[in-house]
Short mmCIF file of C-alpha atoms in Angstrom, two decimals:
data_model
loop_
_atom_site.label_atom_id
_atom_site.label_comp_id
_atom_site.label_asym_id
_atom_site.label_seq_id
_atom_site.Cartn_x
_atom_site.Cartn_y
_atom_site.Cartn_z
CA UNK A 14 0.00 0.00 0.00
CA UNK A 15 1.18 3.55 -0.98
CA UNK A 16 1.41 6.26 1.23
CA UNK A 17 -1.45 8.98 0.56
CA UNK A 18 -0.57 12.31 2.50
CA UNK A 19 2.86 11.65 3.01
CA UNK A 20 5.12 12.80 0.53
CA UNK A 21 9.00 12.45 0.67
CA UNK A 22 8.84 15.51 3.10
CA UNK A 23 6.03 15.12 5.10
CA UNK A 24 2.45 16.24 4.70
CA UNK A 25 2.69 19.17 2.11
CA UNK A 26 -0.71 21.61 0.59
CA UNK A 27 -2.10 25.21 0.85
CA UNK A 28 -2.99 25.96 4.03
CA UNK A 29 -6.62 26.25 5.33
CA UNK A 30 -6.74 23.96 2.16
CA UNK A 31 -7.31 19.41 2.81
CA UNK A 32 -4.45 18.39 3.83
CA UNK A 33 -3.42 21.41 5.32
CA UNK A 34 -6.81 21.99 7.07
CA UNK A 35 -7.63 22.54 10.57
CA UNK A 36 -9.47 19.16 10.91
CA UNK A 37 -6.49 17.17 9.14
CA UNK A 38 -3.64 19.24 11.13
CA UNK A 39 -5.63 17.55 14.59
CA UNK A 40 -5.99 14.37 13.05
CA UNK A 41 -2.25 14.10 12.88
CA UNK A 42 -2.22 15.13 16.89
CA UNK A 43 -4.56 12.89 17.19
CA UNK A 44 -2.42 9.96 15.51
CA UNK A 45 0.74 11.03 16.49
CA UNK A 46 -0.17 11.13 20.14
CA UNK A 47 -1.88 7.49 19.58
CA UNK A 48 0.89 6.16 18.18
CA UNK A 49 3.58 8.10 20.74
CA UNK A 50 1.68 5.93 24.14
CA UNK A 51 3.20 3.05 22.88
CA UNK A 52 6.75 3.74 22.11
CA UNK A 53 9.33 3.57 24.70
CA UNK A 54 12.24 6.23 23.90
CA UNK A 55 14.34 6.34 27.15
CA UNK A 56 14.89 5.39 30.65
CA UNK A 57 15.44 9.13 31.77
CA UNK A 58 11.29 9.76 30.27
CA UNK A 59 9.28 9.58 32.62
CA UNK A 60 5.65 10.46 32.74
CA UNK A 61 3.34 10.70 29.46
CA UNK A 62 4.92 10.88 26.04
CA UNK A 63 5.69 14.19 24.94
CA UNK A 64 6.17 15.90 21.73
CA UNK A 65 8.10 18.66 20.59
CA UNK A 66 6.61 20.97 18.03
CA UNK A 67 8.54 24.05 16.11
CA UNK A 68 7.49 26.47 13.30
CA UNK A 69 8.81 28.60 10.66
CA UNK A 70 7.43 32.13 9.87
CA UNK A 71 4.54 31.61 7.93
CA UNK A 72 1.21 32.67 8.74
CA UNK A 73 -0.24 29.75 9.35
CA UNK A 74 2.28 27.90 11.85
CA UNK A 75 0.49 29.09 14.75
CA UNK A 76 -3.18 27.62 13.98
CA UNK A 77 -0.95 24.44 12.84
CA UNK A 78 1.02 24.33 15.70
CA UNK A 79 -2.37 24.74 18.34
CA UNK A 80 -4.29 21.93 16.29
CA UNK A 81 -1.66 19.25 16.24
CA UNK A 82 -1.29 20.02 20.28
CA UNK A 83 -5.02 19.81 20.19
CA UNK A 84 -4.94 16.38 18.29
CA UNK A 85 -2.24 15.10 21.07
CA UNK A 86 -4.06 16.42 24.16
CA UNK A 87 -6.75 14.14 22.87
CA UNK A 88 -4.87 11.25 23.35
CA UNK A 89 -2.93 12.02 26.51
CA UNK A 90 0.05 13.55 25.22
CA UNK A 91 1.56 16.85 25.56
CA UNK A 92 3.79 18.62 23.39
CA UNK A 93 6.22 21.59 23.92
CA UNK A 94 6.71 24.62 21.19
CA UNK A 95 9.64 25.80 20.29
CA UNK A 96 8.19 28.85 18.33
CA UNK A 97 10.33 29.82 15.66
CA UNK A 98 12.98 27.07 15.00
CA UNK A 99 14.83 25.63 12.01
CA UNK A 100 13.77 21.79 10.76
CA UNK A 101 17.30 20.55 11.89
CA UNK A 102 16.58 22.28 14.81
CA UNK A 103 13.35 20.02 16.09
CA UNK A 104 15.50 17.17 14.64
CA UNK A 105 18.21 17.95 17.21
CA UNK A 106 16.17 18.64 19.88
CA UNK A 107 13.79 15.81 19.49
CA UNK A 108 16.93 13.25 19.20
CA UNK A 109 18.87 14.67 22.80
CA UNK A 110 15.56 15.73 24.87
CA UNK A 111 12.93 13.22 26.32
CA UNK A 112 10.23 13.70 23.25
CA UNK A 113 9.35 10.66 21.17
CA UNK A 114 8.97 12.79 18.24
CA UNK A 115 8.88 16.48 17.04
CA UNK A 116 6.84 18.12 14.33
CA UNK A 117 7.79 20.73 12.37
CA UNK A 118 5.67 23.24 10.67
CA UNK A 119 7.41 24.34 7.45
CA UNK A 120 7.07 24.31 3.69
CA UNK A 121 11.18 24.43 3.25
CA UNK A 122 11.84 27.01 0.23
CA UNK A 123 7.68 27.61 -0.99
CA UNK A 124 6.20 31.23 -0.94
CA UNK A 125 4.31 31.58 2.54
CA UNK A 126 0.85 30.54 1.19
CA UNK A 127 2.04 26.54 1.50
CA UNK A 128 2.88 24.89 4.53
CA UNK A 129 4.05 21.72 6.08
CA UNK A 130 3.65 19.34 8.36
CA UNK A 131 7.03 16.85 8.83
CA UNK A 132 7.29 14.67 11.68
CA UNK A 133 10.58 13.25 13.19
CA UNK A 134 11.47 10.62 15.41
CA UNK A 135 13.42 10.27 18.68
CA UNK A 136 16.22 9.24 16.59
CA UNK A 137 16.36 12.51 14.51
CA UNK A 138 15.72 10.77 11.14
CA UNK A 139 12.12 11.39 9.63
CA UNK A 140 9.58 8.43 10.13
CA UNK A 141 9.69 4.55 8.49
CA UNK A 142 7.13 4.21 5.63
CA UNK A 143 5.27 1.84 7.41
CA UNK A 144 4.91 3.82 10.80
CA UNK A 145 3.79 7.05 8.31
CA UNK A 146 1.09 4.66 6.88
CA UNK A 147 -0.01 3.38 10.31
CA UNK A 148 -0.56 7.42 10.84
CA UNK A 149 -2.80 7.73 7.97
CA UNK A 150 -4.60 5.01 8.69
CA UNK A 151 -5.81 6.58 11.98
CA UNK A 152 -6.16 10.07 10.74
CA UNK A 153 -8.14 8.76 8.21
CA UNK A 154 -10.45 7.10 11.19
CA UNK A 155 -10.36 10.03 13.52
CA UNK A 156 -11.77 12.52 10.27
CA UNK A 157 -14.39 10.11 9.42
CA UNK A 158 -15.37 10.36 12.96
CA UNK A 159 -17.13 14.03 12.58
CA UNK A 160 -15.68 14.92 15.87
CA UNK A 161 -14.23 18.72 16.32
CA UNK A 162 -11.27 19.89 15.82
CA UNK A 163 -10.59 21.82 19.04
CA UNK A 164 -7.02 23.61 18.97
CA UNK A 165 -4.87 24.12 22.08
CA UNK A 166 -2.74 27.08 21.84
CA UNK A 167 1.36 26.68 23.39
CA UNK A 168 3.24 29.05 25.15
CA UNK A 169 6.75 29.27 23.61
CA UNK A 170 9.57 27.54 25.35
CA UNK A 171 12.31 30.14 24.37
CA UNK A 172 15.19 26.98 26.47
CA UNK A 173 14.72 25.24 23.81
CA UNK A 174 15.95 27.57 21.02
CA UNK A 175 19.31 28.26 23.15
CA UNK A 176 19.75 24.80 23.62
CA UNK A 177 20.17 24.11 19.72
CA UNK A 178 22.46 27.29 19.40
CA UNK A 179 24.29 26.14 22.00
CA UNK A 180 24.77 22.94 20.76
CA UNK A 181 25.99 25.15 16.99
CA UNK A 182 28.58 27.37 18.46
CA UNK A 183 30.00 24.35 20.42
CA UNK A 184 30.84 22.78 17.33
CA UNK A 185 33.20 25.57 16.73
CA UNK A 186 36.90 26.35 17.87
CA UNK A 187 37.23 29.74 18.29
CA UNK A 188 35.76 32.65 16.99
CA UNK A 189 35.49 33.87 13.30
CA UNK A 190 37.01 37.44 12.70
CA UNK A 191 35.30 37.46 8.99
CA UNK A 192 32.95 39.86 7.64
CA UNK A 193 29.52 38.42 6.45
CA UNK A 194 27.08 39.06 5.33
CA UNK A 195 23.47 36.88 5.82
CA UNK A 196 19.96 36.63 4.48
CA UNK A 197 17.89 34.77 6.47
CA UNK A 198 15.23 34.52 4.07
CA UNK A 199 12.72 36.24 6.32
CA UNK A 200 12.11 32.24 7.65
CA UNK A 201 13.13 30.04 10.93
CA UNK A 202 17.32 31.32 10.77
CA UNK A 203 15.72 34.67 11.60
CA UNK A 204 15.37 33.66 15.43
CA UNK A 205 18.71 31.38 15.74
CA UNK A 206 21.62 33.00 13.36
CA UNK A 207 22.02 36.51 14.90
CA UNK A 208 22.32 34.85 18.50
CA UNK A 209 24.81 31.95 16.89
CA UNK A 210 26.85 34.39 14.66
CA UNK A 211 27.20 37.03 16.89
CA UNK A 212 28.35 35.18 20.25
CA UNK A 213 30.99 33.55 16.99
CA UNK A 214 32.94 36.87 17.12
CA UNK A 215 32.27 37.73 13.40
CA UNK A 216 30.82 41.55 11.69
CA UNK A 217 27.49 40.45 10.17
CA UNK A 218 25.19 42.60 7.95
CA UNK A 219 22.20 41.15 7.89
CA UNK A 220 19.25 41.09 5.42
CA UNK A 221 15.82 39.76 5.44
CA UNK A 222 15.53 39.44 8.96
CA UNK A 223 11.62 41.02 9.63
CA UNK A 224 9.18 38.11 8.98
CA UNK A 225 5.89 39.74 8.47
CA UNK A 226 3.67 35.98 7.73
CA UNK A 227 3.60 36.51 4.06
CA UNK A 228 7.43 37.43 3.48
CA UNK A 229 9.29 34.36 4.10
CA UNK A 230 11.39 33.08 0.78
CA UNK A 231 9.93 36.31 -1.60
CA UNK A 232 12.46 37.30 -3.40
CA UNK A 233 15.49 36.49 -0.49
CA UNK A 234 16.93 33.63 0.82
CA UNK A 235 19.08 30.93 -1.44
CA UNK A 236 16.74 30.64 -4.64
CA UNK A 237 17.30 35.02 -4.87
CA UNK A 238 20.53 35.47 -4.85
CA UNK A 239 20.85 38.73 -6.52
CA UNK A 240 20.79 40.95 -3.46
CA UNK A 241 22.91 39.36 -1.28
CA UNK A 242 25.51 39.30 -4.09
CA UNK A 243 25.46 42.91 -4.46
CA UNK A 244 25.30 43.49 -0.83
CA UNK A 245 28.65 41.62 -0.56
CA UNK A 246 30.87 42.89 -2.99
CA UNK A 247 29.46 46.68 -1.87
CA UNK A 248 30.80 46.27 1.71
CA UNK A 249 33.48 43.91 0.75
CA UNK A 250 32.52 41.13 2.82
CA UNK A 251 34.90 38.19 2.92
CA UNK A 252 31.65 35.77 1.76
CA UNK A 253 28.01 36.06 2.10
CA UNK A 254 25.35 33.24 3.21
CA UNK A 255 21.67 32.58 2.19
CA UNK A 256 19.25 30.04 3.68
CA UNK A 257 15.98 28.96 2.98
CA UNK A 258 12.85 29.34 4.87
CA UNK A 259 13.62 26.44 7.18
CA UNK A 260 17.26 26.92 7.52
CA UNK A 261 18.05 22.97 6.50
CA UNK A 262 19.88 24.57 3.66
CA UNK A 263 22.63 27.06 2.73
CA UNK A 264 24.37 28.96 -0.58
CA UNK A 265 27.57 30.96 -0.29
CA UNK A 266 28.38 34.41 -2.62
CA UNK A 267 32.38 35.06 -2.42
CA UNK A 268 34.12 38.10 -1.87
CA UNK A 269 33.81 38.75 -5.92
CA UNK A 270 29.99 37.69 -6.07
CA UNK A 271 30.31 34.16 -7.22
CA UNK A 272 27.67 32.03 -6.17
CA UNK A 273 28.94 29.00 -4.42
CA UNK A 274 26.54 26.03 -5.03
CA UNK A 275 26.48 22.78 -2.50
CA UNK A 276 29.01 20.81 -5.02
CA UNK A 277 32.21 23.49 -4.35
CA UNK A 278 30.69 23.52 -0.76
CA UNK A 279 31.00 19.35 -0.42
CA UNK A 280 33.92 19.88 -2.44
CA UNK A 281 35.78 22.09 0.02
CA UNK A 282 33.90 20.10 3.32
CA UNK A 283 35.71 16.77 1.33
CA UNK A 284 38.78 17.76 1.64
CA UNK A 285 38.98 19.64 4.90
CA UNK A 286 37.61 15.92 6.23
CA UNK A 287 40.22 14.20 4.06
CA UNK A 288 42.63 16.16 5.16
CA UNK A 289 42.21 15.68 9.20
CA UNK A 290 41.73 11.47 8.53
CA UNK A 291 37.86 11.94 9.14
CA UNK A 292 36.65 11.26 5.42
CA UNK A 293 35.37 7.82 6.03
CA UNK A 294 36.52 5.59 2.89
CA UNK A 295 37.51 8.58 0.91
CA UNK A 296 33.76 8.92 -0.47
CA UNK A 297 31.17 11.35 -0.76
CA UNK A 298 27.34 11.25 -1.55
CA UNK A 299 25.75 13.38 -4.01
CA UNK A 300 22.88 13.40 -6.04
CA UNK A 301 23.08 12.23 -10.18
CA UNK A 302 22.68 16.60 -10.36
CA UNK A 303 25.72 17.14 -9.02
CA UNK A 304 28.14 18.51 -11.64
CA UNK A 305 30.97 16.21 -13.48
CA UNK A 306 33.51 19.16 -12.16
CA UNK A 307 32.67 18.15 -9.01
CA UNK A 308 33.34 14.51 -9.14
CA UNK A 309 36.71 15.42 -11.34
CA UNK A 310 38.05 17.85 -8.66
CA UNK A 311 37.07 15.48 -5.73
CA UNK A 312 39.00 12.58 -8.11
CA UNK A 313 42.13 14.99 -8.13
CA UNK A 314 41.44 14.84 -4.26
CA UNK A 315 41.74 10.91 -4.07
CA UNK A 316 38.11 11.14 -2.85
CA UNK A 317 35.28 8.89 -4.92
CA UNK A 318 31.87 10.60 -5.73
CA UNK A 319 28.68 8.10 -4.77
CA UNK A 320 25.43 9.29 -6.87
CA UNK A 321 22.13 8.72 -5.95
CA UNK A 322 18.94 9.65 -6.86
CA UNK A 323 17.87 13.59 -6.71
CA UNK A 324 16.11 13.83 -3.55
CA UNK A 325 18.24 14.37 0.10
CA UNK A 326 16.04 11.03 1.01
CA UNK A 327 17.93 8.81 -0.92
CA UNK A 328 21.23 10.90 0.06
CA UNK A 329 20.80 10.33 3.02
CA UNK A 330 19.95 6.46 2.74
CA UNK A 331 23.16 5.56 1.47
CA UNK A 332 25.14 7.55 3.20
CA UNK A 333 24.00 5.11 6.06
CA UNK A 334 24.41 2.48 3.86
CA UNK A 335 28.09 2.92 3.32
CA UNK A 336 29.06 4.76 6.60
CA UNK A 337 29.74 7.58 4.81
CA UNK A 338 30.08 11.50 7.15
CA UNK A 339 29.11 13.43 3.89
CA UNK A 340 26.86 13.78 1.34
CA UNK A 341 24.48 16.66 -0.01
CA UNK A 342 22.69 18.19 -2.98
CA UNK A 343 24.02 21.31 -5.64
CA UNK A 344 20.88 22.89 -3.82
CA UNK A 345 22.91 23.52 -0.37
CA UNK A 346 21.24 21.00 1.35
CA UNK A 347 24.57 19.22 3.26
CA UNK A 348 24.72 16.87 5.63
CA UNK A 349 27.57 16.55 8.17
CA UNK A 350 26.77 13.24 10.30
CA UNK A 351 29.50 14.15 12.47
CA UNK A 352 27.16 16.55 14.00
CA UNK A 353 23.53 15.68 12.55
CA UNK A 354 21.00 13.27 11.39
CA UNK A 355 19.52 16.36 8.51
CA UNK A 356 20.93 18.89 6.75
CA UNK A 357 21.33 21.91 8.86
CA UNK A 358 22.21 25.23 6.70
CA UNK A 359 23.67 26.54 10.07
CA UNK A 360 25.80 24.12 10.45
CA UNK A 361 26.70 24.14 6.70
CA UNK A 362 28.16 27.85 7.56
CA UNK A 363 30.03 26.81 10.49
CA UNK A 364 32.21 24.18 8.90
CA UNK A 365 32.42 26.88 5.44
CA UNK A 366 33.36 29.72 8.10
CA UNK A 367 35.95 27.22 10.04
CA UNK A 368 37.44 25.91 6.60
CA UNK A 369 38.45 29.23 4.93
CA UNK A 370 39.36 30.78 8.88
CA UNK A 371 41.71 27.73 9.12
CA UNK A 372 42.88 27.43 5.28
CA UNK A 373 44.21 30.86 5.27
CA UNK A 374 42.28 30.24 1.49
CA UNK A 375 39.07 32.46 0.33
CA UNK A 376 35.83 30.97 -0.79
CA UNK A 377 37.11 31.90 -3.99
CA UNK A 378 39.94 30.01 -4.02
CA UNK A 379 38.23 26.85 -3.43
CA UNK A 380 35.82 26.59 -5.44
CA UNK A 381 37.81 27.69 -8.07
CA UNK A 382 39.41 24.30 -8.07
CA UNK A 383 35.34 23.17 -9.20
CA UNK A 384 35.77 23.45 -12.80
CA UNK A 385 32.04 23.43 -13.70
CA UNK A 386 31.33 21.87 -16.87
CA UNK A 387 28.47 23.60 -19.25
CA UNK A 388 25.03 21.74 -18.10
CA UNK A 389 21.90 21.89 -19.40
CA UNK A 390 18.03 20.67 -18.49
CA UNK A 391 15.67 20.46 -20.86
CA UNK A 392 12.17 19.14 -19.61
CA UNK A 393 9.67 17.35 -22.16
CA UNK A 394 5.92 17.21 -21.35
CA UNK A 395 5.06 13.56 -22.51
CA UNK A 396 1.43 12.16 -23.13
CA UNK A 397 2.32 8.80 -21.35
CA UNK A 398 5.13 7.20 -19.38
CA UNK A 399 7.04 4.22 -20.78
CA UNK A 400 10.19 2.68 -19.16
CA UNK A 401 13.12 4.95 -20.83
CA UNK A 402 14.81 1.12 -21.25
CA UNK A 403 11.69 0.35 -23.90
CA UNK A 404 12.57 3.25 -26.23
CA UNK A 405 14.42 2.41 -28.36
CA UNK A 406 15.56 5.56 -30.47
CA UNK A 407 16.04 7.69 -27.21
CA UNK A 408 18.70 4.67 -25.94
CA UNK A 409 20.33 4.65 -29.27
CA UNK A 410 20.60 8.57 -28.74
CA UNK A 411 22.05 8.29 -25.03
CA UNK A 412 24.79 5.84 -26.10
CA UNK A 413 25.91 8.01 -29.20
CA UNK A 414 25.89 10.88 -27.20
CA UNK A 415 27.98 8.88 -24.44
CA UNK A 416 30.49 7.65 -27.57
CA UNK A 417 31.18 11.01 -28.14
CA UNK A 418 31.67 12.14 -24.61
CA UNK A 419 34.31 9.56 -23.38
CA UNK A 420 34.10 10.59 -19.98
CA UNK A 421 34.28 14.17 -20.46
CA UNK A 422 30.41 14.17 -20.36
CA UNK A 423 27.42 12.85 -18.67
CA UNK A 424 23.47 12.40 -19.96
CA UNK A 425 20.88 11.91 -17.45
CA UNK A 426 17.18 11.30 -18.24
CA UNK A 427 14.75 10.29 -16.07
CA UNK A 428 11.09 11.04 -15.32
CA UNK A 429 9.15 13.25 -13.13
CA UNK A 430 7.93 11.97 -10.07
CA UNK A 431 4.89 14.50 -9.67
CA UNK A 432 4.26 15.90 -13.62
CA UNK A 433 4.60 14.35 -17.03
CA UNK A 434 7.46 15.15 -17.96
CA UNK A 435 10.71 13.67 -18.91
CA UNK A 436 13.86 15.47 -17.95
CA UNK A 437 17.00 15.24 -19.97
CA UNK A 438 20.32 16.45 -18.57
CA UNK A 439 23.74 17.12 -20.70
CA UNK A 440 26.92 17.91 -19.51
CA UNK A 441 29.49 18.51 -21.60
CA UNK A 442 32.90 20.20 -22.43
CA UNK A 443 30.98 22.90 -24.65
CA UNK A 444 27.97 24.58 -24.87
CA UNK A 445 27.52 23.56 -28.05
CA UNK A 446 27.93 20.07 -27.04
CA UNK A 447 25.52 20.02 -24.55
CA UNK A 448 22.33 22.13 -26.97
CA UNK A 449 23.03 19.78 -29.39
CA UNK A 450 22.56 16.67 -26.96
CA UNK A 451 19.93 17.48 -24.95
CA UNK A 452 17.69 18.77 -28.73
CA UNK A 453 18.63 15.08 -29.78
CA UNK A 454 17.34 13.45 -26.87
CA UNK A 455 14.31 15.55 -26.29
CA UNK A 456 12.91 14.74 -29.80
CA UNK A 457 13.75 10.92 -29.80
CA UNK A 458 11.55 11.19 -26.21
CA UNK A 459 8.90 13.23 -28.03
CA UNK A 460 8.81 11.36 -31.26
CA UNK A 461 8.50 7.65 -29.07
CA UNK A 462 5.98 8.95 -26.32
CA UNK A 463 4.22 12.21 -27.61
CA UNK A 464 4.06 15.64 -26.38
CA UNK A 465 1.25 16.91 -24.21
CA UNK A 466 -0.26 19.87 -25.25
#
């Protein structure tokens, strides 16, 4: 059986709108808090089950928040709020504290009219397919029941964001005498990264830091770049750092105004590990997006590139798999497992701050050494979906195309999870190379399957 309202990130919709309704929000309290009475996290819990519950900036997290603690009170469980946190955040803090799981109320990087709801369990990691389809199971009872949904507003525990910052700067040696400059994308890093950054020592200008409901991701944070590149080379800031809305992600601008991407970020993060004997089996985990510059500069490094699906999911699964301590997406999203079971954009900036502190070497520098080979994505709306191995004129288009690149290429096609469309990706030594390719391969997949109008 497939799972219905959980995506690969939780419950996801407009809010006010099924699933992101009032009645649906307490049905998850509701299921969460039937299914939390019978786990058993710890010896030091004692009491009922309790669940942590944090928020990003959006409008809607409060109503959210005070229907899932509705939903739990139902069933004998209470929950704590955070207020204002970032995902790894509640992941943290539900994996060290006595909850048996923690909710968080975000829609990541989507415009404030979306929302969230992503639950996590005592071991930081999101939830097993099979415990996220015992929890539709019951919300699906509890909303056929025609009870009300009756919402129980939190006070905000403002312990529990110190105790995550805490937890940040003590990953740190020393301070950072750097001048930065940071857009917290009007989302959850608004609360934690002044407190972290500025107990760090370092001169921060900071932007997008007034959260109005409506504001969080428009036009800021690390899908805008524009401003904060401008911002930095006008003040001459060493580098400059962008999160998203729920601070599980970060981008980097260098002193000059390049954008740094996650693959120079994993890049540099590779070899400071390598370096200090804490690369586990000389590997990293990245996603089949990640640049071919990347994988030849890590190959320079001694360090082998492991590819995986696109998705931080399936990152993150075989980076367990293998043992590996890092692996992340071109998007920012990094994760350190040193130091935690997500990716934490925070974080991300710590170890990017401590690197070029330590190297003596600017952002520039290093990701100069990422020789980033022309790419291009071309996406084809398709009437139908057939397995790509069944057509036969786009495989015989793939393999020519690979002939001709010899290594010094790569051709990715693959479907859309969520829309019809097929998605073909070139890279290649030119930019003619890759236009070429990728027109190829688009009409072999339109001439076998169809376009939709």
């Amino acid at each position: 059986m497939s799972r219905q309202l959980f995506g690969t990130d939780g419950i996801r919709g407009v809010a006010g709108e099924p699933p992101m309704d009032e009645r649906t929000a307490h049905a998850l309290g509701v299921a969460l808090g039937t299914w939390a009475q019978q786990q058993s996290i710890s010896p030091v819990s004692q009491g009922p089950a309790e669940v942590l519950i944090g928020m990003d900036t959006r409008e809607s997290g409060p109503w959210l928040a005070a229907q899932v603690a509705g939903g739990l009170a139902r069933t004998g469980v209470s929950a704590r709020f955070a207020g204002v946190i970032t995902t790894p955040g509640v992941a943290y803090l539900t994996r060290t504290g006595p909850f048996v799981a923690g909710v968080m109320i975000s829609a990541s990087h989507n415009p404030y009219h979306d929302n969230g709801l992503k639950v996590i369990s005592h071991s930081g990691y999101k939830l097993a397919d099979e415990v996220e389809l015992e929890l539709e199971a019951l919300i699906n009872e509890w909303l056929q029941g025609g009870e009300p949904a009756i919402s129980r507003p939190l006070p905000v525990d403002t312990s529990l964001d110190n105790v995550y910052t805490d937890y940040l700067a003590n990953t740190v040696r020393g301070a950072f005498p750097l001048h930065l400059v940071i857009d917290c994308a009007n989302g959850s890093a608004t609360e934690v990264a002044p407190r972290l950054f500025e107990r760090l020592g370092a001169k921060v200008d900071w932007i997008c830091t007034s959260p109005d409901g409506r504001n969080i991701n428009l036009q800021c944070g690390s899908l805008y770049l524009d401003a904060l590149q401008r911002r930095v080379v006008d003040t001459g800031a060493d580098l400059g750092v962008a999160f998203d809305g729920d601070a599980d992600r970060a981008l980097f601008v260098s002193s000059t105004g390049k954008i740094v991407d996650g693959d120079a970020v994993l890049f540099l993060a590779a070899s400071t590990l390598k370096n200090s004997g804490k690369l586990v089996g000389d590997l990293v985990v990245a996603t089949v997006m990640s640049n071919l510059g990347f994988e030849k500069a890590l190959e320079s490094r001694g360090i082998h590139l492991v590819r995986t699906p696109v998705g931080d999911k399936y990152v993150l699964e075989e980076m367990l798999k293998r043992g590996a301590v890092l692996g992340g997406e071109q998007s920012g999203h990094v994760i350190f497992c040193e130091y935690a079971t997500t990716g934490d954009g925070l974080l991300t900036a710590l170890r990017v701050l401590e690197t070029v502190r330590d190297s003596g070497r600017s952002l520039d520098d290093w990701s100069d050494e990422v020789k980033t080979f022309p790419q291009k994505l071309v996406n084809v709306r398709v009437k139908n979906k057939r397995p790509l191995s069944e057509l036969a004129s786009v495989q015989a288009e793939i393999r020519a195309a690979e002939r001709e690149f010899a290594g010094s290429g790569r051709v990715v096609v693959r479907f859309s999870g969520t829309e019809p469309l097929a998605r073909v990706m070139i890279e290649a030594g030119t930019h003619e190379e890759v236009d070429r390719w990728t027109g190829r391969i688009a009409d072999a997949i339109r001439a076998e399957l169809g376009a939709a109008g």
